[in-house]
PDB file of C-alpha atoms and ligand atoms in Angstrom:
ATOM      1  CA  MET A 128      89.776 103.841  79.385  1.00 41.00           C
ATOM      2  CA  VAL A 129      91.522 101.204  81.510  1.00 41.00           C
ATOM      3  CA  LYS A 130      93.455 102.759  84.368  1.00 42.00           C
ATOM      4  CA  LYS A 131      97.086 102.059  85.087  1.00 40.00           C
ATOM      5  CA  PRO A 132      97.259  98.993  87.383  1.00 48.00           C
ATOM      6  CA  THR A 133      99.109 100.715  90.216  1.00 47.00           C
ATOM      7  CA  ARG A 134      98.386 103.904  92.046  1.00 51.00           C
ATOM      8  CA  PRO A 135     100.469 105.891  94.527  1.00 47.00           C
ATOM      9  CA  ALA A 136      99.487 104.940  98.047  1.00 43.00           C
ATOM     10  CA  ALA A 137      98.545 107.470 100.678  1.00 39.00           C
ATOM     11  CA  GLY A 138     101.159 105.943 102.955  1.00 40.00           C
ATOM     12  CA  PRO A 139     104.775 106.791 103.649  1.00 38.00           C
ATOM     13  CA  ASP A 140     107.065 107.436 100.701  1.00 41.00           C
ATOM     14  CA  ASN A 141     104.158 107.307  98.271  1.00 41.00           C
ATOM     15  CA  GLU A 142     105.081 103.746  97.357  1.00 48.00           C
ATOM     16  CA  GLU A 143     102.908 102.086  94.756  1.00 55.00           C
ATOM     17  CA  ARG A 144     100.683  99.162  95.463  1.00 55.00           C
ATOM     18  CA  PRO A 145      98.731  96.683  93.377  1.00 58.00           C
ATOM     19  CA  LEU A 146      95.124  97.125  92.430  1.00 76.00           C
ATOM     20  CA  LYS A 147      92.453  94.539  91.726  1.00 80.00           C
ATOM     21  CA  THR A 148      90.012  94.365  88.868  1.00 88.00           C
ATOM     22  CA  LEU A 149      86.392  95.106  89.611  1.00 91.00           C
ATOM     23  CA  GLU A 150      85.474  91.555  88.605  1.00 89.00           C
ATOM     24  CA  ARG A 151      87.897  90.141  91.148  1.00 81.00           C
ATOM     25  CA  VAL A 152      86.766  92.495  93.872  1.00 81.00           C
ATOM     26  CA  LEU A 153      83.174  91.382  93.404  1.00 80.00           C
ATOM     27  CA  SER A 154      83.987  87.697  93.379  1.00 70.00           C
ATOM     28  CA  LYS A 155      86.393  88.026  96.338  1.00 65.00           C
ATOM     29  CA  ALA A 156      83.600  89.623  98.302  1.00 65.00           C
ATOM     30  CA  GLY A 157      81.956  86.225  98.160  1.00 58.00           C
ATOM     31  CA  LEU A 158      79.044  87.386  96.020  1.00 63.00           C
ATOM     32  CA  GLY A 159      79.479  84.880  93.252  1.00 68.00           C
ATOM     33  CA  SER A 160      81.772  83.607  90.548  1.00 74.00           C
ATOM     34  CA  ARG A 161      83.891  85.804  88.336  1.00 78.00           C
ATOM     35  CA  VAL A 162      81.612  85.007  85.402  1.00 83.00           C
ATOM     36  CA  GLU A 163      78.616  86.202  87.395  1.00 84.00           C
ATOM     37  CA  ALA A 164      80.548  89.270  88.485  1.00 87.00           C
ATOM     38  CA  ARG A 165      81.231  90.205  84.866  1.00 93.00           C
ATOM     39  CA  ARG A 166      77.542  89.795  84.092  1.00 93.00           C
ATOM     40  CA  TRP A 167      76.530  92.133  86.940  1.00 93.00           C
ATOM     41  CA  VAL A 168      78.984  94.759  85.792  1.00 96.00           C
ATOM     42  CA  HIS A 169      77.665  94.606  82.224  1.00 96.00           C
ATOM     43  CA  ALA A 170      74.122  94.820  83.626  1.00 96.00           C
ATOM     44  CA  ARG A 171      75.072  98.193  85.234  1.00 96.00           C
ATOM     45  CA  ARG A 172      74.471  96.943  88.763  1.00 95.00           C
ATOM     46  CA  VAL A 173      77.876  98.052  90.042  1.00 95.00           C
ATOM     47  CA  LYS A 174      79.005 101.567  90.972  1.00 94.00           C
ATOM     48  CA  VAL A 175      82.479 102.774  91.806  1.00 93.00           C
ATOM     49  CA  ASN A 176      82.615 106.020  93.731  1.00 91.00           C
ATOM     50  CA  GLY A 177      79.010 106.687  92.799  1.00 92.00           C
ATOM     51  CA  GLU A 178      79.469 106.100  89.066  1.00 95.00           C
ATOM     52  CA  VAL A 179      78.187 103.083  87.115  1.00 95.00           C
ATOM     53  CA  ILE A 180      81.152 101.174  85.693  1.00 96.00           C
ATOM     54  CA  GLU A 181      80.525  98.800  82.821  1.00 96.00           C
ATOM     55  CA  ASN A 182      84.040  97.480  82.451  1.00 95.00           C
ATOM     56  CA  PRO A 183      84.729  94.407  84.664  1.00 95.00           C
ATOM     57  CA  ASP A 184      88.480  94.998  84.220  1.00 94.00           C
ATOM     58  CA  HIS A 185      88.325  98.489  85.701  1.00 94.00           C
ATOM     59  CA  TRP A 186      91.093  98.812  88.309  1.00 92.00           C
ATOM     60  CA  ILE A 187      90.027  99.223  91.931  1.00 88.00           C
ATOM     61  CA  ASP A 188      92.036 100.301  94.935  1.00 84.00           C
ATOM     62  CA  LEU A 189      90.156  98.913  97.902  1.00 71.00           C
ATOM     63  CA  GLU A 190      91.683 101.456 100.213  1.00 70.00           C
ATOM     64  CA  LEU A 191      90.413 104.395  98.220  1.00 79.00           C
ATOM     65  CA  ASP A 192      87.512 103.298  96.026  1.00 85.00           C
ATOM     66  CA  GLU A 193      83.973 102.748  97.212  1.00 86.00           C
ATOM     67  CA  VAL A 194      82.282  99.857  95.416  1.00 89.00           C
ATOM     68  CA  ARG A 195      78.509  99.344  95.539  1.00 90.00           C
ATOM     69  CA  PHE A 196      76.529  96.386  94.232  1.00 89.00           C
ATOM     70  CA  ASP A 197      72.822  97.161  93.725  1.00 90.00           C
ATOM     71  CA  ASP A 198      73.561 100.331  95.726  1.00 87.00           C
ATOM     72  CA  THR A 199      74.793  98.386  98.745  1.00 83.00           C
ATOM     73  CA  LEU A 200      78.310  99.113  99.900  1.00 83.00           C
ATOM     74  CA  LEU A 201      80.602  96.193  99.379  1.00 78.00           C
ATOM     75  CA  GLU A 202      82.631  95.271 102.403  1.00 68.00           C
ATOM     76  CA  ALA A 203      84.913  93.478  99.996  1.00 47.00           C
ATOM     77  CA  ARG A 204      87.747  92.887 102.331  1.00 58.00           C
ATOM     78  CA  GLU A 205      87.924  91.312 105.682  1.00 73.00           C
ATOM     79  CA  ARG A 206      89.707  93.788 107.878  1.00 83.00           C
ATOM     80  CA  MET A 207      93.059  92.526 108.993  1.00 87.00           C
ATOM     81  CA  TYR A 208      95.351  93.792 111.702  1.00 93.00           C
ATOM     82  CA  VAL A 209      98.843  92.363 111.852  1.00 95.00           C
ATOM     83  CA  LEU A 210     101.459  92.888 114.527  1.00 97.00           C
ATOM     84  CA  LEU A 211     104.927  92.316 113.093  1.00 98.00           C
ATOM     85  CA  TYR A 212     108.198  92.202 115.020  1.00 98.00           C
ATOM     86  CA  LYS A 213     110.270  94.081 112.469  1.00 98.00           C
ATOM     87  CA  PRO A 214     113.985  93.305 112.555  1.00 98.00           C
ATOM     88  CA  LYS A 215     116.466  96.052 111.804  1.00 97.00           C
ATOM     89  CA  GLY A 216     117.562  96.059 108.182  1.00 97.00           C
ATOM     90  CA  TYR A 217     114.038  96.012 106.760  1.00 97.00           C
ATOM     91  CA  LEU A 218     112.259  98.959 105.137  1.00 97.00           C
ATOM     92  CA  THR A 219     108.698  99.921 106.006  1.00 94.00           C
ATOM     93  CA  THR A 220     107.883 100.450 102.340  1.00 88.00           C
ATOM     94  CA  TYR A 221     106.324  98.307  99.648  1.00 82.00           C
ATOM     95  CA  LYS A 222     109.215  98.403  97.227  1.00 81.00           C
ATOM     96  CA  ASP A 223     112.792  99.590  97.438  1.00 89.00           C
ATOM     97  CA  PRO A 224     114.535 100.790  94.277  1.00 91.00           C
ATOM     98  CA  GLU A 225     117.792  99.469  95.780  1.00 93.00           C
ATOM     99  CA  GLY A 226     116.278  96.034  96.371  1.00 92.00           C
ATOM    100  CA  ARG A 227     116.688  96.023 100.146  1.00 95.00           C
ATOM    101  CA  PRO A 228     114.369  93.772 102.161  1.00 96.00           C
ATOM    102  CA  THR A 229     111.008  95.212 103.167  1.00 95.00           C
ATOM    103  CA  VAL A 230     108.427  94.260 105.760  1.00 96.00           C
ATOM    104  CA  TYR A 231     106.368  92.736 102.931  1.00 92.00           C
ATOM    105  CA  ASP A 232     109.017  90.037 102.603  1.00 94.00           C
ATOM    106  CA  LEU A 233     108.207  89.021 106.179  1.00 96.00           C
ATOM    107  CA  VAL A 234     104.432  89.116 106.010  1.00 93.00           C
ATOM    108  CA  GLY A 235     104.169  87.399 102.619  1.00 87.00           C
ATOM    109  CA  ASP A 236     100.913  87.107 100.738  1.00 79.00           C
ATOM    110  CA  ILE A 237      98.068  87.014 103.195  1.00 78.00           C
ATOM    111  CA  GLY A 238      95.322  87.648 100.700  1.00 72.00           C
ATOM    112  CA  THR A 239      94.924  91.367 101.169  1.00 71.00           C
ATOM    113  CA  PHE A 240      97.091  94.419 100.822  1.00 73.00           C
ATOM    114  CA  LEU A 241      98.269  95.704 104.177  1.00 83.00           C
ATOM    115  CA  SER A 242      99.763  99.124 104.772  1.00 83.00           C
ATOM    116  CA  PRO A 243     102.129  99.875 107.621  1.00 91.00           C
ATOM    117  CA  VAL A 244     100.572 101.928 110.414  1.00 93.00           C
ATOM    118  CA  GLY A 245     103.195 104.644 110.649  1.00 92.00           C
ATOM    119  CA  ARG A 246     106.763 103.576 110.104  1.00 93.00           C
ATOM    120  CA  LEU A 247     109.944 102.388 111.698  1.00 97.00           C
ATOM    121  CA  ASP A 248     113.384 103.386 110.425  1.00 97.00           C
ATOM    122  CA  PHE A 249     115.503 100.846 108.566  1.00 97.00           C
ATOM    123  CA  ASP A 250     117.710 100.532 111.679  1.00 97.00           C
ATOM    124  CA  THR A 251     114.856 100.346 114.179  1.00 98.00           C
ATOM    125  CA  SER A 252     113.365  97.033 115.220  1.00 98.00           C
ATOM    126  CA  GLY A 253     110.169  96.219 117.059  1.00 98.00           C
ATOM    127  CA  LEU A 254     106.446  96.442 116.915  1.00 98.00           C
ATOM    128  CA  LEU A 255     104.961  97.458 113.592  1.00 98.00           C
ATOM    129  CA  LEU A 256     101.240  97.280 112.923  1.00 97.00           C
ATOM    130  CA  MET A 257      99.979  96.635 109.404  1.00 93.00           C
ATOM    131  CA  THR A 258      96.372  96.796 108.281  1.00 88.00           C
ATOM    132  CA  ASN A 259      93.974  97.211 105.385  1.00 78.00           C
ATOM    133  CA  ASP A 260      91.747  99.378 107.586  1.00 79.00           C
ATOM    134  CA  ASN A 261      92.496 103.022 106.784  1.00 72.00           C
ATOM    135  CA  GLY A 262      90.328 104.333 109.615  1.00 77.00           C
ATOM    136  CA  PHE A 263      92.291 102.302 112.142  1.00 86.00           C
ATOM    137  CA  ALA A 264      95.622 103.461 110.720  1.00 85.00           C
ATOM    138  CA  GLU A 265      94.475 107.058 110.805  1.00 82.00           C
ATOM    139  CA  ARG A 266      93.323 106.734 114.422  1.00 87.00           C
ATOM    140  CA  VAL A 267      96.612 105.246 115.580  1.00 91.00           C
ATOM    141  CA  THR A 268      98.870 107.637 113.675  1.00 88.00           C
ATOM    142  CA  ASN A 269      96.933 110.879 114.006  1.00 86.00           C
ATOM    143  CA  PRO A 270      98.885 113.041 116.507  1.00 85.00           C
ATOM    144  CA  ALA A 271      95.562 114.236 117.923  1.00 87.00           C
ATOM    145  CA  SER A 272      94.840 110.682 119.106  1.00 88.00           C
ATOM    146  CA  HIS A 273      97.890 110.774 121.417  1.00 91.00           C
ATOM    147  CA  VAL A 274      98.402 107.023 121.102  1.00 94.00           C
ATOM    148  CA  ALA A 275     101.463 106.171 123.185  1.00 96.00           C
ATOM    149  CA  LYS A 276     104.454 104.455 121.578  1.00 97.00           C
ATOM    150  CA  THR A 277     107.123 102.997 123.834  1.00 98.00           C
ATOM    151  CA  TYR A 278     110.752 102.497 122.814  1.00 98.00           C
ATOM    152  CA  LEU A 279     113.831 100.952 124.376  1.00 98.00           C
ATOM    153  CA  VAL A 280     116.836 103.089 123.590  1.00 98.00           C
ATOM    154  CA  LYS A 281     120.540 102.489 123.953  1.00 98.00           C
ATOM    155  CA  ALA A 282     122.318 105.864 123.913  1.00 98.00           C
ATOM    156  CA  SER A 283     125.939 106.175 122.895  1.00 98.00           C
ATOM    157  CA  THR A 284     126.867 108.093 126.061  1.00 98.00           C
ATOM    158  CA  VAL A 285     125.944 108.053 129.732  1.00 98.00           C
ATOM    159  CA  LEU A 286     122.987 110.430 130.020  1.00 98.00           C
ATOM    160  CA  THR A 287     122.675 112.603 133.107  1.00 97.00           C
ATOM    161  CA  ASP A 288     119.462 113.074 135.080  1.00 97.00           C
ATOM    162  CA  ALA A 289     119.252 116.603 133.662  1.00 98.00           C
ATOM    163  CA  GLN A 290     119.398 115.211 130.126  1.00 98.00           C
ATOM    164  CA  LEU A 291     116.633 112.723 130.898  1.00 98.00           C
ATOM    165  CA  ASP A 292     114.589 115.632 132.248  1.00 98.00           C
ATOM    166  CA  GLN A 293     115.088 117.435 128.954  1.00 98.00           C
ATOM    167  CA  LEU A 294     113.683 114.408 127.120  1.00 98.00           C
ATOM    168  CA  ARG A 295     110.744 114.386 129.553  1.00 98.00           C
ATOM    169  CA  HIS A 296     109.865 118.047 129.319  1.00 97.00           C
ATOM    170  CA  GLY A 297     110.372 118.583 125.613  1.00 96.00           C
ATOM    171  CA  ILE A 298     113.208 119.176 123.202  1.00 96.00           C
ATOM    172  CA  ASP A 299     113.284 121.843 120.531  1.00 96.00           C
ATOM    173  CA  LEU A 300     113.533 120.014 117.218  1.00 97.00           C
ATOM    174  CA  SER A 301     113.587 121.586 113.762  1.00 96.00           C
ATOM    175  CA  ASP A 302     109.854 120.795 113.422  1.00 95.00           C
ATOM    176  CA  GLY A 303     108.929 122.243 116.821  1.00 96.00           C
ATOM    177  CA  PRO A 304     109.160 121.283 120.499  1.00 97.00           C
ATOM    178  CA  THR A 305     108.367 117.708 121.452  1.00 96.00           C
ATOM    179  CA  ARG A 306     105.470 116.886 123.730  1.00 95.00           C
ATOM    180  CA  PRO A 307     106.163 115.748 127.285  1.00 96.00           C
ATOM    181  CA  ALA A 308     107.424 112.166 127.293  1.00 97.00           C
ATOM    182  CA  THR A 309     107.710 109.464 129.926  1.00 98.00           C
ATOM    183  CA  VAL A 310     111.350 108.499 130.379  1.00 98.00           C
ATOM    184  CA  THR A 311     112.737 105.812 132.667  1.00 98.00           C
ATOM    185  CA  ARG A 312     116.397 105.063 133.152  1.00 98.00           C
ATOM    186  CA  LEU A 313     116.778 101.296 132.852  1.00 98.00           C
ATOM    187  CA  ARG A 314     120.501 100.904 133.386  1.00 95.00           C
ATOM    188  CA  ASP A 315     123.860 102.525 132.784  1.00 92.00           C
ATOM    189  CA  SER A 316     127.100 100.901 131.851  1.00 92.00           C
ATOM    190  CA  GLU A 317     130.447 102.627 131.829  1.00 91.00           C
ATOM    191  CA  LYS A 318     129.760 104.099 128.412  1.00 95.00           C
ATOM    192  CA  TYR A 319     126.070 103.814 127.634  1.00 97.00           C
ATOM    193  CA  THR A 320     122.630 104.545 129.037  1.00 98.00           C
ATOM    194  CA  HIS A 321     119.583 102.391 128.382  1.00 98.00           C
ATOM    195  CA  VAL A 322     116.250 104.180 128.714  1.00 98.00           C
ATOM    196  CA  GLU A 323     112.621 103.521 128.019  1.00 98.00           C
ATOM    197  CA  ILE A 324     110.837 106.425 126.313  1.00 98.00           C
ATOM    198  CA  THR A 325     107.119 106.731 125.743  1.00 98.00           C
ATOM    199  CA  LEU A 326     105.986 109.336 123.220  1.00 97.00           C
ATOM    200  CA  THR A 327     102.478 110.381 122.309  1.00 94.00           C
ATOM    201  CA  GLU A 328     103.467 111.649 118.893  1.00 92.00           C
ATOM    202  CA  GLY A 329     105.268 109.988 116.026  1.00 87.00           C
ATOM    203  CA  ARG A 330     107.409 112.360 114.060  1.00 93.00           C
ATOM    204  CA  ASN A 331     110.002 111.235 111.601  1.00 93.00           C
ATOM    205  CA  ARG A 332     113.068 109.796 113.423  1.00 96.00           C
ATOM    206  CA  GLN A 333     111.822 111.461 116.547  1.00 97.00           C
ATOM    207  CA  VAL A 334     113.624 109.396 119.172  1.00 98.00           C
ATOM    208  CA  ARG A 335     116.907 109.577 117.297  1.00 98.00           C
ATOM    209  CA  ARG A 336     116.607 113.336 116.870  1.00 98.00           C
ATOM    210  CA  MET A 337     115.717 113.857 120.548  1.00 98.00           C
ATOM    211  CA  VAL A 338     118.761 111.894 121.691  1.00 98.00           C
ATOM    212  CA  GLU A 339     120.983 113.664 119.159  1.00 98.00           C
ATOM    213  CA  ALA A 340     119.789 117.019 120.521  1.00 98.00           C
ATOM    214  CA  LEU A 341     121.423 115.977 123.810  1.00 97.00           C
ATOM    215  CA  GLY A 342     124.779 115.488 122.076  1.00 97.00           C
ATOM    216  CA  SER A 343     124.458 111.675 122.165  1.00 98.00           C
ATOM    217  CA  HIS A 344     123.130 109.279 119.574  1.00 97.00           C
ATOM    218  CA  VAL A 345     121.040 106.150 119.388  1.00 98.00           C
ATOM    219  CA  LEU A 346     122.917 102.877 119.054  1.00 98.00           C
ATOM    220  CA  LYS A 347     119.867 100.656 119.337  1.00 98.00           C
ATOM    221  CA  LEU A 348     116.157 101.399 119.092  1.00 98.00           C
ATOM    222  CA  VAL A 349     113.338  98.929 119.639  1.00 98.00           C
ATOM    223  CA  ARG A 350     109.647  99.790 119.724  1.00 98.00           C
ATOM    224  CA  VAL A 351     108.072  97.531 122.331  1.00 98.00           C
ATOM    225  CA  LYS A 352     104.554  98.895 122.702  1.00 97.00           C
ATOM    226  CA  ILE A 353     101.810 100.842 120.940  1.00 97.00           C
ATOM    227  CA  GLY A 354      99.023 101.888 123.304  1.00 95.00           C
ATOM    228  CA  SER A 355      98.441  98.845 125.484  1.00 93.00           C
ATOM    229  CA  ILE A 356      99.684  96.376 122.855  1.00 96.00           C
ATOM    230  CA  ALA A 357     103.085  94.944 123.644  1.00 96.00           C
ATOM    231  CA  ILE A 358     105.364  92.944 121.424  1.00 95.00           C
ATOM    232  CA  GLY A 359     105.454  90.270 124.133  1.00 92.00           C
ATOM    233  CA  ALA A 360     107.051  86.943 123.372  1.00 93.00           C
ATOM    234  CA  LEU A 361     106.797  87.215 119.578  1.00 96.00           C
ATOM    235  CA  SER A 362     110.054  86.213 117.870  1.00 97.00           C
ATOM    236  CA  ILE A 363     111.883  88.714 115.740  1.00 98.00           C
ATOM    237  CA  GLY A 364     110.735  88.643 112.102  1.00 98.00           C
ATOM    238  CA  LYS A 365     107.442  86.942 113.011  1.00 97.00           C
ATOM    239  CA  TRP A 366     103.910  88.305 112.979  1.00 97.00           C
ATOM    240  CA  ARG A 367     100.524  87.556 114.506  1.00 96.00           C
ATOM    241  CA  LEU A 368      97.012  88.920 114.140  1.00 95.00           C
ATOM    242  CA  LEU A 369      95.729  91.386 116.697  1.00 96.00           C
ATOM    243  CA  THR A 370      92.813  90.158 118.742  1.00 93.00           C
ATOM    244  CA  ALA A 371      89.478  91.979 118.543  1.00 91.00           C
ATOM    245  CA  ASP A 372      90.113  93.316 122.054  1.00 92.00           C
ATOM    246  CA  GLU A 373      93.476  94.716 120.997  1.00 94.00           C
ATOM    247  CA  VAL A 374      91.935  96.453 117.996  1.00 93.00           C
ATOM    248  CA  ALA A 375      89.182  97.868 120.184  1.00 91.00           C
ATOM    249  CA  ALA A 376      91.722  99.053 122.745  1.00 92.00           C
ATOM    250  CA  LEU A 377      93.446 101.136 120.082  1.00 90.00           C
ATOM    251  CA  THR A 378      90.356 102.514 118.429  1.00 83.00           C
ATOM    252  CA  GLY A 379      87.922 102.897 121.309  1.00 70.00           C
ATOM    253  CA  PRO A 380      84.552 101.171 121.516  1.00 51.00           C
ATOM    254  CA  GLY A 381      81.987 101.688 118.802  1.00 41.00           C
ATOM    255  CA  THR A 382      84.348 102.793 116.047  1.00 40.00           C
ATOM    256  CA  PRO A 383      84.106 101.064 112.658  1.00 39.00           C
ATOM    257  CA  ALA A 384      87.438  99.338 113.164  1.00 40.00           C
ATOM    258  CA  SER A 385      86.541  97.814 116.500  1.00 35.00           C
ATOM    259  CA  ARG A 386      83.124  96.706 115.280  1.00 34.00           C
ATOM    260  CA  ALA A 387      84.611  95.096 112.183  1.00 34.00           C
ATOM    261  CA  SER A 388      87.187  93.035 113.989  1.00 34.00           C
ATOM    262  CA  ALA A 389      84.830  91.970 116.750  1.00 28.00           C
ATOM    263  CA  GLY A 390      82.381  90.616 114.194  1.00 24.00           C
TER     264      GLY A 390
HETATM  265  N1  LIG B1391     111.834 107.227 116.427  1.00 64.79           N
HETATM  266  C1  LIG B1391     112.901 107.089 115.638  1.00 64.79           C
HETATM  267  O1  LIG B1391     113.845 107.865 115.711  1.00 64.79           O
HETATM  268  N2  LIG B1391     112.922 106.058 114.767  1.00 64.79           N
HETATM  269  C2  LIG B1391     111.924 105.168 114.667  1.00 64.79           C
HETATM  270  O2  LIG B1391     112.001 104.240 113.851  1.00 64.79           O
HETATM  271  C3  LIG B1391     110.810 105.319 115.492  1.00 64.79           C
HETATM  272  C4  LIG B1391     110.778 106.366 116.363  1.00 64.79           C
END
């Protein structure tokens, strides 16, 4: 039976993403032509998740399915790591039922399906990583990894030193107390405070909820850094590839992700 050509993604909002046929996966891996690929499948030389598949049009999700040719794992996709400067007004999802712009409109077709590494709210701008490397995404988003994320925040009120201390030491949110954060006052105006906040966790709308718990709210939120990777001089709405060193810095030496990108 031919599977449905989309499958819910493991990522945020369970958005759907496109799949590729087995024939295309084999030929894209650089093994040979599509005609040859079909022949190999019919010759029972190809396994998907340990099972011989004889249908070249079988749908494959490269993020989830393991494809082997003559029992050798197919590294079908080149691993890609994109750093996007997301503008506000874009969703971090693949499709929006309301037709609002998404980050995929900015990245365009770059030959592989990239998933956002974590998410940014519609109204948040700044650094968003996108990759086809699940291990990398898991490493960066797993709370146990404690990867730091740094935000510039404009609060709707002038925040006192005591309030900044609350942000630093932890705030009781509905999903539990926040971890200690690094908070630096950047400047105050008559009505607003600008702070830089570095968190080592990434809960849903966390910065906004922390500021709201102080009786203020966020007027502007920009993520400027993840780990040691800064958004730098990149223009808003533009993207670039991470360097191998940047990938390694986020994953630690010797992990599959850092080896792949360094190769
Ligand atoms: N915290 C938030 O509140 N929103 C974001 O988009 C990111 C972090």
